[in-house]
PDB file of C-alpha atoms in Angstrom:
ATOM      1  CA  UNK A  21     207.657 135.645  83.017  1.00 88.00           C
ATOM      2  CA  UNK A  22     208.461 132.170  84.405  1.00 92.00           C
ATOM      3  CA  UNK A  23     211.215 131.365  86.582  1.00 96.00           C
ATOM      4  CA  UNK A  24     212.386 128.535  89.024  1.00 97.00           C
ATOM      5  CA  UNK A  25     214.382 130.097  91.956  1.00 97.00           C
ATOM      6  CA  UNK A  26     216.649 129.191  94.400  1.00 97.00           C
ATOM      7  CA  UNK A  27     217.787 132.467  95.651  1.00 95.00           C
ATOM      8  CA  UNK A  28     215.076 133.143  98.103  1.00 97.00           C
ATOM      9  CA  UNK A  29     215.538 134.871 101.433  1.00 97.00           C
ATOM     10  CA  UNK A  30     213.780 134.216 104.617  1.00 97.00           C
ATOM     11  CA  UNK A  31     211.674 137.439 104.175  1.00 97.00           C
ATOM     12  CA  UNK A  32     209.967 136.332 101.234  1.00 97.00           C
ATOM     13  CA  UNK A  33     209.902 132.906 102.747  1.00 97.00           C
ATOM     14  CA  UNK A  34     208.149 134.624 105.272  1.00 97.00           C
ATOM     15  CA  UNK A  35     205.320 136.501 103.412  1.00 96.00           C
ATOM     16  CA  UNK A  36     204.055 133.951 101.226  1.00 96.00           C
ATOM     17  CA  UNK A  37     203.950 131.030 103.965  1.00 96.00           C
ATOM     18  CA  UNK A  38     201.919 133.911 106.316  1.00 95.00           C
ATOM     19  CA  UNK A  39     199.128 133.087 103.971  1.00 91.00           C
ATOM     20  CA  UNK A  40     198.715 129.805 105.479  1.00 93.00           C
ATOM     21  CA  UNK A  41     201.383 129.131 107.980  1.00 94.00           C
ATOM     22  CA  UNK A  42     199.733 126.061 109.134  1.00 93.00           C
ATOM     23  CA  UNK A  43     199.984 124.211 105.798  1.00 92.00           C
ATOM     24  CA  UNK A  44     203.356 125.091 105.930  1.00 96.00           C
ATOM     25  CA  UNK A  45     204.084 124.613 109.418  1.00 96.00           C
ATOM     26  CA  UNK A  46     207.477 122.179 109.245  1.00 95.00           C
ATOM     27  CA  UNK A  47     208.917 124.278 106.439  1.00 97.00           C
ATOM     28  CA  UNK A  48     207.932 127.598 108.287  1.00 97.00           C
ATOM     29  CA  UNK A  49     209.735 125.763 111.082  1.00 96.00           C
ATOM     30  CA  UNK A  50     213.231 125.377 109.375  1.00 96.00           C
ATOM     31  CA  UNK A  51     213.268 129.130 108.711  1.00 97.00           C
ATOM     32  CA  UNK A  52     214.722 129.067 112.691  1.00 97.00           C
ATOM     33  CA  UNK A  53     218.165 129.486 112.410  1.00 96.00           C
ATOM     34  CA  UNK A  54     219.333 126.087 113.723  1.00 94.00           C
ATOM     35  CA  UNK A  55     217.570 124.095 110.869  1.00 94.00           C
ATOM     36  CA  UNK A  56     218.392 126.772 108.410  1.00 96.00           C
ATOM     37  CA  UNK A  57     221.522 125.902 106.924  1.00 96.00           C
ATOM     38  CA  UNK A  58     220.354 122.240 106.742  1.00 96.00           C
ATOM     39  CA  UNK A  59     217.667 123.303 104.099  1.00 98.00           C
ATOM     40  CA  UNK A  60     217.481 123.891  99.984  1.00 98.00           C
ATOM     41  CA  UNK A  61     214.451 126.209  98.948  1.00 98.00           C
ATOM     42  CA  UNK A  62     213.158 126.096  95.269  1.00 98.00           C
ATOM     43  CA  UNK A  63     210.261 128.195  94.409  1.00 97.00           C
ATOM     44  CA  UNK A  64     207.884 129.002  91.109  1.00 97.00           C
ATOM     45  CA  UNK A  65     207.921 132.485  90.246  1.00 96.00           C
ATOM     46  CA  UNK A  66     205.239 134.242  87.869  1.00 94.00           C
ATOM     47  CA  UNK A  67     205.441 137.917  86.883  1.00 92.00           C
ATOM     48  CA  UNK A  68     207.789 138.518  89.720  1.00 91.00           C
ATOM     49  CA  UNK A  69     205.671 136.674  92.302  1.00 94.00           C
ATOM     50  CA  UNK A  70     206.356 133.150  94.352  1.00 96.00           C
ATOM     51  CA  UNK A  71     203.282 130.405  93.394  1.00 96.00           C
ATOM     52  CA  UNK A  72     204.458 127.811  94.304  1.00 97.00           C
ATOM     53  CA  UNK A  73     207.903 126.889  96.990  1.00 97.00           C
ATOM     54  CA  UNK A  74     209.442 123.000  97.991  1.00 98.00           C
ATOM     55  CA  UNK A  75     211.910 122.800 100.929  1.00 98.00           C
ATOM     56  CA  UNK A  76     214.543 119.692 101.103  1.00 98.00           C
ATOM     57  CA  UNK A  77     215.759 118.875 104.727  1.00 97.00           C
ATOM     58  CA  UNK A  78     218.705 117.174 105.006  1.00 94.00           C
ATOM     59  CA  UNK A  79     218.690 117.684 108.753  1.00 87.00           C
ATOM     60  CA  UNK A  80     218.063 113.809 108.749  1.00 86.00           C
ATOM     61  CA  UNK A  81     219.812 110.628 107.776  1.00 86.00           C
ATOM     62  CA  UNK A  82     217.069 110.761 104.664  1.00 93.00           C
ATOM     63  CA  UNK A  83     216.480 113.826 103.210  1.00 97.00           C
ATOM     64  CA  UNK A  84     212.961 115.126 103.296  1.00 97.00           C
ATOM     65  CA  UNK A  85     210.814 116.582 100.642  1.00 98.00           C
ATOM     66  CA  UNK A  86     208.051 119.118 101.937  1.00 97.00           C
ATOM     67  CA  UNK A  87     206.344 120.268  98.990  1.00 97.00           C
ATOM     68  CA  UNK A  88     202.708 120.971  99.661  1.00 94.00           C
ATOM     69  CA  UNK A  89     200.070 123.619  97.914  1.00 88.00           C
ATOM     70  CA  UNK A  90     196.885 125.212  99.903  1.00 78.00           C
ATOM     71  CA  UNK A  91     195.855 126.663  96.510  1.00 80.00           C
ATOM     72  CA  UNK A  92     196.467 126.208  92.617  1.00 88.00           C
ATOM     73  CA  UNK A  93     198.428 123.099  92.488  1.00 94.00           C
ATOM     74  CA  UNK A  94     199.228 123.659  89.014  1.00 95.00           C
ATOM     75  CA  UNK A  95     202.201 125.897  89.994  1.00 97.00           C
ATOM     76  CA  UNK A  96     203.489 123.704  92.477  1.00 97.00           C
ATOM     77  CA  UNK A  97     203.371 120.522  89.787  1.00 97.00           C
ATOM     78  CA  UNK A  98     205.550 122.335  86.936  1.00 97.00           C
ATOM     79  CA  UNK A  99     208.251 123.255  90.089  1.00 97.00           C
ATOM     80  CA  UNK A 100     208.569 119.862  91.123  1.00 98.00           C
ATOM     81  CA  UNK A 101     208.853 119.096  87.176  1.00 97.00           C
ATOM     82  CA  UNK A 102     211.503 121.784  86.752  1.00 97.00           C
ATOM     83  CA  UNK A 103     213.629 120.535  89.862  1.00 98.00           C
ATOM     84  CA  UNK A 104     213.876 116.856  89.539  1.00 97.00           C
ATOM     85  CA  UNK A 105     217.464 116.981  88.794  1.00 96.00           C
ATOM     86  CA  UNK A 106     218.554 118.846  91.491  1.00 96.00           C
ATOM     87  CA  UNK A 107     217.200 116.568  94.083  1.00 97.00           C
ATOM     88  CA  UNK A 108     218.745 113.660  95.410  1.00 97.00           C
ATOM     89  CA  UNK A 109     217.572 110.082  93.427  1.00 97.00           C
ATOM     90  CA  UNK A 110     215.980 109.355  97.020  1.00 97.00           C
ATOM     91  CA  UNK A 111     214.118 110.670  99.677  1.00 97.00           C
ATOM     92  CA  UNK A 112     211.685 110.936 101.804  1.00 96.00           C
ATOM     93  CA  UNK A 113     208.258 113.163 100.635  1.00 97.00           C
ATOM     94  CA  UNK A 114     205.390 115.023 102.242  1.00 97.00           C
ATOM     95  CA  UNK A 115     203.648 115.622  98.835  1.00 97.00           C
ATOM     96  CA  UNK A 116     200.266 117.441  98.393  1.00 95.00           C
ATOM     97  CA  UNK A 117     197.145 114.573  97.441  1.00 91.00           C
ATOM     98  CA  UNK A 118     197.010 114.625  93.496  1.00 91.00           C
ATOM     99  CA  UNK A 119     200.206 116.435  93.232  1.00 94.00           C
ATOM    100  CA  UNK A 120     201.527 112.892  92.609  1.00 90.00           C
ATOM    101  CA  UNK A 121     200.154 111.434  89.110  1.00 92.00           C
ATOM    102  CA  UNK A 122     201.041 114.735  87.548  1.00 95.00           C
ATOM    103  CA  UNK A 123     204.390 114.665  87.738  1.00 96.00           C
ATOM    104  CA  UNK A 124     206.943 113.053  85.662  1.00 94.00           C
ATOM    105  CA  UNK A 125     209.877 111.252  86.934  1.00 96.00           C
ATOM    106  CA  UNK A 126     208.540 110.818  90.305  1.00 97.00           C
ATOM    107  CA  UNK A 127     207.984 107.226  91.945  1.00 95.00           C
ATOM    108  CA  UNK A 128     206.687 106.724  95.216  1.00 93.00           C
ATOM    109  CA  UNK A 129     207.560 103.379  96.726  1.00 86.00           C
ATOM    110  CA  UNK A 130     207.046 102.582 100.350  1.00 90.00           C
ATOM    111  CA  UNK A 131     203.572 104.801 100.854  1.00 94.00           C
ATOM    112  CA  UNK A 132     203.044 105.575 104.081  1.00 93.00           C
ATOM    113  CA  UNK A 133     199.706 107.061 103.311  1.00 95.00           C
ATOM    114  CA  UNK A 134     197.343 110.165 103.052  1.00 97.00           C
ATOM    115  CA  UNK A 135     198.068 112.344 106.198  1.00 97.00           C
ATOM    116  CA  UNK A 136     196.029 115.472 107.441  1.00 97.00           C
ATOM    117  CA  UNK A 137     197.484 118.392 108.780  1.00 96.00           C
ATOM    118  CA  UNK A 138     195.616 119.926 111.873  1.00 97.00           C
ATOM    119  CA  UNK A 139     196.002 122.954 113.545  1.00 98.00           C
ATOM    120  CA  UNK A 140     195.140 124.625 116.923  1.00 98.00           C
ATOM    121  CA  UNK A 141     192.076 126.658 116.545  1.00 96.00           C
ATOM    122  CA  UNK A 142     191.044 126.868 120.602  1.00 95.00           C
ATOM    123  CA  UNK A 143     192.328 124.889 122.948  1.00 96.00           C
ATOM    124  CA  UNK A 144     190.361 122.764 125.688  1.00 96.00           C
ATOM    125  CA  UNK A 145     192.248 122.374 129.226  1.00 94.00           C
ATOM    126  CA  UNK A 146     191.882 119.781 131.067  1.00 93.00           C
ATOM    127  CA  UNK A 147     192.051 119.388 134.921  1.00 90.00           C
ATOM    128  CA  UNK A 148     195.022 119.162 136.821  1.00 89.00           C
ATOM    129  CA  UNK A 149     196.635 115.488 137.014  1.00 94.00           C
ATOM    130  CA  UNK A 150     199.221 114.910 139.127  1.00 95.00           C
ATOM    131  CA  UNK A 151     200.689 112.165 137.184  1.00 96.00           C
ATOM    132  CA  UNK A 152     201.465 114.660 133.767  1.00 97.00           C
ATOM    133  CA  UNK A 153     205.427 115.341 134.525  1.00 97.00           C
ATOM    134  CA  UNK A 154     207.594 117.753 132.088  1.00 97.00           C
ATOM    135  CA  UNK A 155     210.205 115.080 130.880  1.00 97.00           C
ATOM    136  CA  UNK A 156     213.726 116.366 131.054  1.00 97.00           C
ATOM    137  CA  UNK A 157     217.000 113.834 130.615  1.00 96.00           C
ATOM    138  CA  UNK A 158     216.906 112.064 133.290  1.00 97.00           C
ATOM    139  CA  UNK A 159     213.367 110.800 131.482  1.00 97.00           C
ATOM    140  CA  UNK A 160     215.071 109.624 128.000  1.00 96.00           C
ATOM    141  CA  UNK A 161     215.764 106.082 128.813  1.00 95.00           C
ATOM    142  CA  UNK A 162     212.077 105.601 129.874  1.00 96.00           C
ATOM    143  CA  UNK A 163     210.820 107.095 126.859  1.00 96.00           C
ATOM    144  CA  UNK A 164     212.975 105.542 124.021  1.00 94.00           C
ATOM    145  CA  UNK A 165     212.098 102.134 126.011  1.00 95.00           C
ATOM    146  CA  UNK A 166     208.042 103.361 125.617  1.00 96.00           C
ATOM    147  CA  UNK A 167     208.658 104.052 121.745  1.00 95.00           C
ATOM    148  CA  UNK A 168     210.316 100.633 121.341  1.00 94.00           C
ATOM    149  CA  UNK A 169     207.189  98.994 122.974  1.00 94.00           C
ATOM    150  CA  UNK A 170     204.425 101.339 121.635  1.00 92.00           C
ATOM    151  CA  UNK A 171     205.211 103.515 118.755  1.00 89.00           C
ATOM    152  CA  UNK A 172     208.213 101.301 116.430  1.00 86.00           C
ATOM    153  CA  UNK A 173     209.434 103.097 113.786  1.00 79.00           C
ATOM    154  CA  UNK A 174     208.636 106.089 114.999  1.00 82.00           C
ATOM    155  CA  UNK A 175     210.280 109.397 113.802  1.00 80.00           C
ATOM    156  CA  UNK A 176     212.600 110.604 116.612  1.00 85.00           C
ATOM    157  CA  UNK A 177     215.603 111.430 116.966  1.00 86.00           C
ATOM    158  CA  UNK A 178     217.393 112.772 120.231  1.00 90.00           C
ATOM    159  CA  UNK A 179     217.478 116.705 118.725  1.00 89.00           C
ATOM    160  CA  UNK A 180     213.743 116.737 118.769  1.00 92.00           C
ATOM    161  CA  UNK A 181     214.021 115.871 122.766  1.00 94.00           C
ATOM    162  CA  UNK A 182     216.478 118.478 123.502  1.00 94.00           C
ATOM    163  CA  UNK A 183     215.711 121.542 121.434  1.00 94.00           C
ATOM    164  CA  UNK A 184     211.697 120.483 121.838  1.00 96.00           C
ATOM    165  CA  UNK A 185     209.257 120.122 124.969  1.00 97.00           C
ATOM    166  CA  UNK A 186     207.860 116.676 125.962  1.00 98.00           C
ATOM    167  CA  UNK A 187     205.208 115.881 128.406  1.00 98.00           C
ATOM    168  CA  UNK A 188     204.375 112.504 130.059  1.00 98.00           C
ATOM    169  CA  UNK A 189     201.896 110.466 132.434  1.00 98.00           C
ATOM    170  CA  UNK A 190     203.507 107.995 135.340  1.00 98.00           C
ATOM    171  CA  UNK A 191     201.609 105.334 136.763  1.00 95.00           C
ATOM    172  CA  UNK A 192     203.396 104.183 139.844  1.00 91.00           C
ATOM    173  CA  UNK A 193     206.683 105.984 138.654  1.00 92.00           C
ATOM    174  CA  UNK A 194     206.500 104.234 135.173  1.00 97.00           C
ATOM    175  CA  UNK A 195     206.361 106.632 131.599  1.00 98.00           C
ATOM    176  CA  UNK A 196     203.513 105.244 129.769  1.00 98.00           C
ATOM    177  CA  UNK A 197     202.696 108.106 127.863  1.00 98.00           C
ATOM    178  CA  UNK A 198     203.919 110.669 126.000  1.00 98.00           C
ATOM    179  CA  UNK A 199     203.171 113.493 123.951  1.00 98.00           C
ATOM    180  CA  UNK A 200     206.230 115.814 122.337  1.00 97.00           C
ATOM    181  CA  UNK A 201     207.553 118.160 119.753  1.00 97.00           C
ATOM    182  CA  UNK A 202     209.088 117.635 116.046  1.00 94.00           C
ATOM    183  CA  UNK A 203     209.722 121.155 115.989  1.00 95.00           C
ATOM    184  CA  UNK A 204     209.496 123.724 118.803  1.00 97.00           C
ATOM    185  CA  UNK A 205     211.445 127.339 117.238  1.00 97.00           C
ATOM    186  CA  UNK A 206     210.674 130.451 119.763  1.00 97.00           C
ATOM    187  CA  UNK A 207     212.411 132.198 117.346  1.00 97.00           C
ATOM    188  CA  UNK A 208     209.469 132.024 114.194  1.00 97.00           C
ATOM    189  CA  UNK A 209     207.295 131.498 117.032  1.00 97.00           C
ATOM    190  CA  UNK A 210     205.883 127.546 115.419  1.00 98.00           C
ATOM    191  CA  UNK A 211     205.265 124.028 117.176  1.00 98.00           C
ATOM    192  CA  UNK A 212     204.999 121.087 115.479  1.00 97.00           C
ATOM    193  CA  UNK A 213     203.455 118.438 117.410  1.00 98.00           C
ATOM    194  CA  UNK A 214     204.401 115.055 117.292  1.00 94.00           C
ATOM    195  CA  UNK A 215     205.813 111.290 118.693  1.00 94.00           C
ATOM    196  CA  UNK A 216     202.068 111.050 120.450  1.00 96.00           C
ATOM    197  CA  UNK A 217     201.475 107.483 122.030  1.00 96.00           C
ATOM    198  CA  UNK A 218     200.604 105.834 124.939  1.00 97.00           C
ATOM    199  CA  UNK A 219     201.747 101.977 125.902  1.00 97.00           C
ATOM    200  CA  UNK A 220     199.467  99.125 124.710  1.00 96.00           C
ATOM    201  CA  UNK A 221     198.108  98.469 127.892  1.00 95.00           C
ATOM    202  CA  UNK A 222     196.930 101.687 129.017  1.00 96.00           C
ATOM    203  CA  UNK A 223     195.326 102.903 125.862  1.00 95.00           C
ATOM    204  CA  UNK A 224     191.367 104.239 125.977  1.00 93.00           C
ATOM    205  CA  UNK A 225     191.807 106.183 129.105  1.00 95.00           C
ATOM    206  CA  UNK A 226     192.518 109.738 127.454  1.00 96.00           C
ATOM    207  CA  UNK A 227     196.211 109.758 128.221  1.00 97.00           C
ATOM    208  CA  UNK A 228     197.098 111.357 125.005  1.00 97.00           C
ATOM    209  CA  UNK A 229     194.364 113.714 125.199  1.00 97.00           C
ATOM    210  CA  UNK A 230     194.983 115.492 128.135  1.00 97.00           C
ATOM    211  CA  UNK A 231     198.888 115.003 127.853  1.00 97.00           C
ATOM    212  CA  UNK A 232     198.194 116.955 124.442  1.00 98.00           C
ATOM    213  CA  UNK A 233     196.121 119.673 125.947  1.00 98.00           C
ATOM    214  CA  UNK A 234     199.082 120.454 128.864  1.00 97.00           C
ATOM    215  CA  UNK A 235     201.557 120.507 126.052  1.00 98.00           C
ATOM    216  CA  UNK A 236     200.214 122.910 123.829  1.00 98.00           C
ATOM    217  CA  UNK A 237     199.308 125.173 127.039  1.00 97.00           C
ATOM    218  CA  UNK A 238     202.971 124.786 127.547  1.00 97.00           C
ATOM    219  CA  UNK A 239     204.044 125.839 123.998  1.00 98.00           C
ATOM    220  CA  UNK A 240     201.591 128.543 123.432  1.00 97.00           C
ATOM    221  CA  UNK A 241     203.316 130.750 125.655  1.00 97.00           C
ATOM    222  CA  UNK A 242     206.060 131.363 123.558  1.00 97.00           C
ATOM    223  CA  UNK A 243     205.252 130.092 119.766  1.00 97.00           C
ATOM    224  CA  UNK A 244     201.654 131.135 117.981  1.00 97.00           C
ATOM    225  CA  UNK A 245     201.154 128.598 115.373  1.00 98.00           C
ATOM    226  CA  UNK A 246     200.972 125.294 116.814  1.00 98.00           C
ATOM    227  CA  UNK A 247     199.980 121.944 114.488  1.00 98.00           C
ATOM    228  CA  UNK A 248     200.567 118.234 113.712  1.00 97.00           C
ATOM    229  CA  UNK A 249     200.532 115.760 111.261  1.00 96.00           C
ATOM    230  CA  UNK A 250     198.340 112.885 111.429  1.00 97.00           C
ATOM    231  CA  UNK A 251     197.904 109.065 109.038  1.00 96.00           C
ATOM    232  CA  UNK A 252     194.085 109.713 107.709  1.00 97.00           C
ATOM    233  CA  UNK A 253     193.129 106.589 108.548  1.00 97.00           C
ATOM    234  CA  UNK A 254     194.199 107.067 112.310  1.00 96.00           C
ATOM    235  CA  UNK A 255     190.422 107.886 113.424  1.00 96.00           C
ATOM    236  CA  UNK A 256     191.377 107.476 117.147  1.00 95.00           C
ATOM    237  CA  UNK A 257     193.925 109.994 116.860  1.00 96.00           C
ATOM    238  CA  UNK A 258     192.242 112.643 115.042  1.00 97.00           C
ATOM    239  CA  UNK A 259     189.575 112.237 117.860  1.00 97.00           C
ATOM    240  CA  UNK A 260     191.854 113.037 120.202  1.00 97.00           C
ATOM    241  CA  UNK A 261     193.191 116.095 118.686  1.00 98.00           C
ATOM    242  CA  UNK A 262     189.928 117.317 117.792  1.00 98.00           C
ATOM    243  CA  UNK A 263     189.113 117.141 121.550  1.00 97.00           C
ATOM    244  CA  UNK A 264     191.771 119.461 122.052  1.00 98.00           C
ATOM    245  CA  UNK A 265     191.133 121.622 120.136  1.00 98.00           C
ATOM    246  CA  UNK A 266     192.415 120.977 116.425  1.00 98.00           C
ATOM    247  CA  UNK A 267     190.975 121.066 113.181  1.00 97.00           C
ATOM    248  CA  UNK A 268     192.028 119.719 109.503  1.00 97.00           C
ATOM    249  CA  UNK A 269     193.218 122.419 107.202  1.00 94.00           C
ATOM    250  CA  UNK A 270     194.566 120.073 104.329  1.00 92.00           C
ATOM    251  CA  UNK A 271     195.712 116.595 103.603  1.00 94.00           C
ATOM    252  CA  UNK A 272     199.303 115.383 101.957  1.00 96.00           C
ATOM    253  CA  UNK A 273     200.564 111.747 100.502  1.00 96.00           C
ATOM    254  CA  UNK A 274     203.754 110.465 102.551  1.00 95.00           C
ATOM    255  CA  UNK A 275     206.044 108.200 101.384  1.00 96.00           C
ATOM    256  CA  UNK A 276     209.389 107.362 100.115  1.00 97.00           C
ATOM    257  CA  UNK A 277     210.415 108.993  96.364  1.00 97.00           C
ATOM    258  CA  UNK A 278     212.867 107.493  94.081  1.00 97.00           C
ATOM    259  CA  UNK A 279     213.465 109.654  90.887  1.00 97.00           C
ATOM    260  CA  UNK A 280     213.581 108.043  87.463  1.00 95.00           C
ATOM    261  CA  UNK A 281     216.535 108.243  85.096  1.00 87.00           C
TER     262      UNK A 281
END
């Protein structure tokens, strides 16, 4: 039997993401119990087991559509069918690649691309640099002024800063790079990497590498999992990451979704 659920607890939750927690790594993430009650689960069920789940966030000024698949997409197509009129007429999607075309009142305007999602297999250290600081309050003028220059548009928003960990490299007392968390939960034991850049003019020296590689030494101590989310076309970037020590483990169509009445 068939069935589209919304009644799911955080232990099943649980045991079907742990077959691939890094494809699900932002929606494992909201499982921690401050994002929790800022989430909507919907899952497709098939002789009383889950094939398919979506998450909506509303944690955000747009709400955000995960709904990804690491195997038959088929299942995760006829959910997405079955619970377009629950979801708001707009928002913001992280969609699995040909998930898309096969759906019906879905319209993506505003694509913001394929992304990959990587994940920490071993990680490469780096030497010590004296210039890599922990960034703490007294650092968040300096580093919304370095997103304004170098990353525009950027999402971040001042939770991710406090509940999160963010490194950064001074030259001569100025921030001009940065490398930080989307989600850091001790609690389901998950990082999300993200808000990676370094300031136009000091690009091509390995700043975000090695500011990477001392975060994730950072937030392997207390969380296993640790990923990202990176544009496909952003070959520098992946470059980077692979250097640390990440790999590609699927690939997802961002963008924003308007539903058709």
């Amino acid at each position: 039997m068939k069935e589209i659920r919304t009644d799911l607890t955080i232990r099943e939750l649980m045991e079907f993401m742990n077959k691939s927690i890094g494809s699900y790594l932002y929606c494992y993430g909201d499982l921690d119990s401050r994002y929790w009650d800022k989430t909507k689960w919907f899952a497709f069920s098939e002789d009383d087991e889950i094939r398919a789940i979506a998450m909506l966030y509303y944690g955000s000024e747009t709400p955000v559509l995960i709904a990804l698949q690491y195997y038959n997409l088929i299942y995760l197509v006829e959910l997405l069918n079955e619970i377009v009129d629950f979801l708001p007429k707009t928002f913001y999607g992280h969609i699995a690649v040909d998930a898309l075309p096969e759906l019906q009142r879905y319209s993506m305007n505003n694509y913001h691309g394929k992304h990959y999602r990587m994940v920490l297999d071993k990680l490469e250290l780096f030497s010590f640099n004296p210039n890599i600081k922990k960034l703490y309050d007294k650092h968040y003028e300096a580093l919304q002024k370095l997103y304004t220059v170098s990353y525009p548009g950027n999402w971040f928003e001042k939770s991710m800063f406090d509940q999160g960990v963010y490194y950064g490299y001074f030259d001569k007392d100025e921030l001009v790079a940065v490398a930080g968390t989307h989600i850091y939960s001790e609690e389901v034991a998950v990082t999300a990497l993200g808000n990676i850049t370094t300031h136009p003019d000091h690009r091509g020296r390995g700043f975000a590498t090695i500011l990477t590689s001392a975060l994730c030494d950072e937030v392997k101590k207390k969380t296993s999992v640790i990923g990202l989310s990176v544009l496909a076309e952003n070959i520098q970037a992946i470059n980077c990451y692979q250097k640390v020590g990440f790999r590609i483990i699927n690939d997802y169509d961002e963008g924003l979704i308007k539903i058709i009445t």
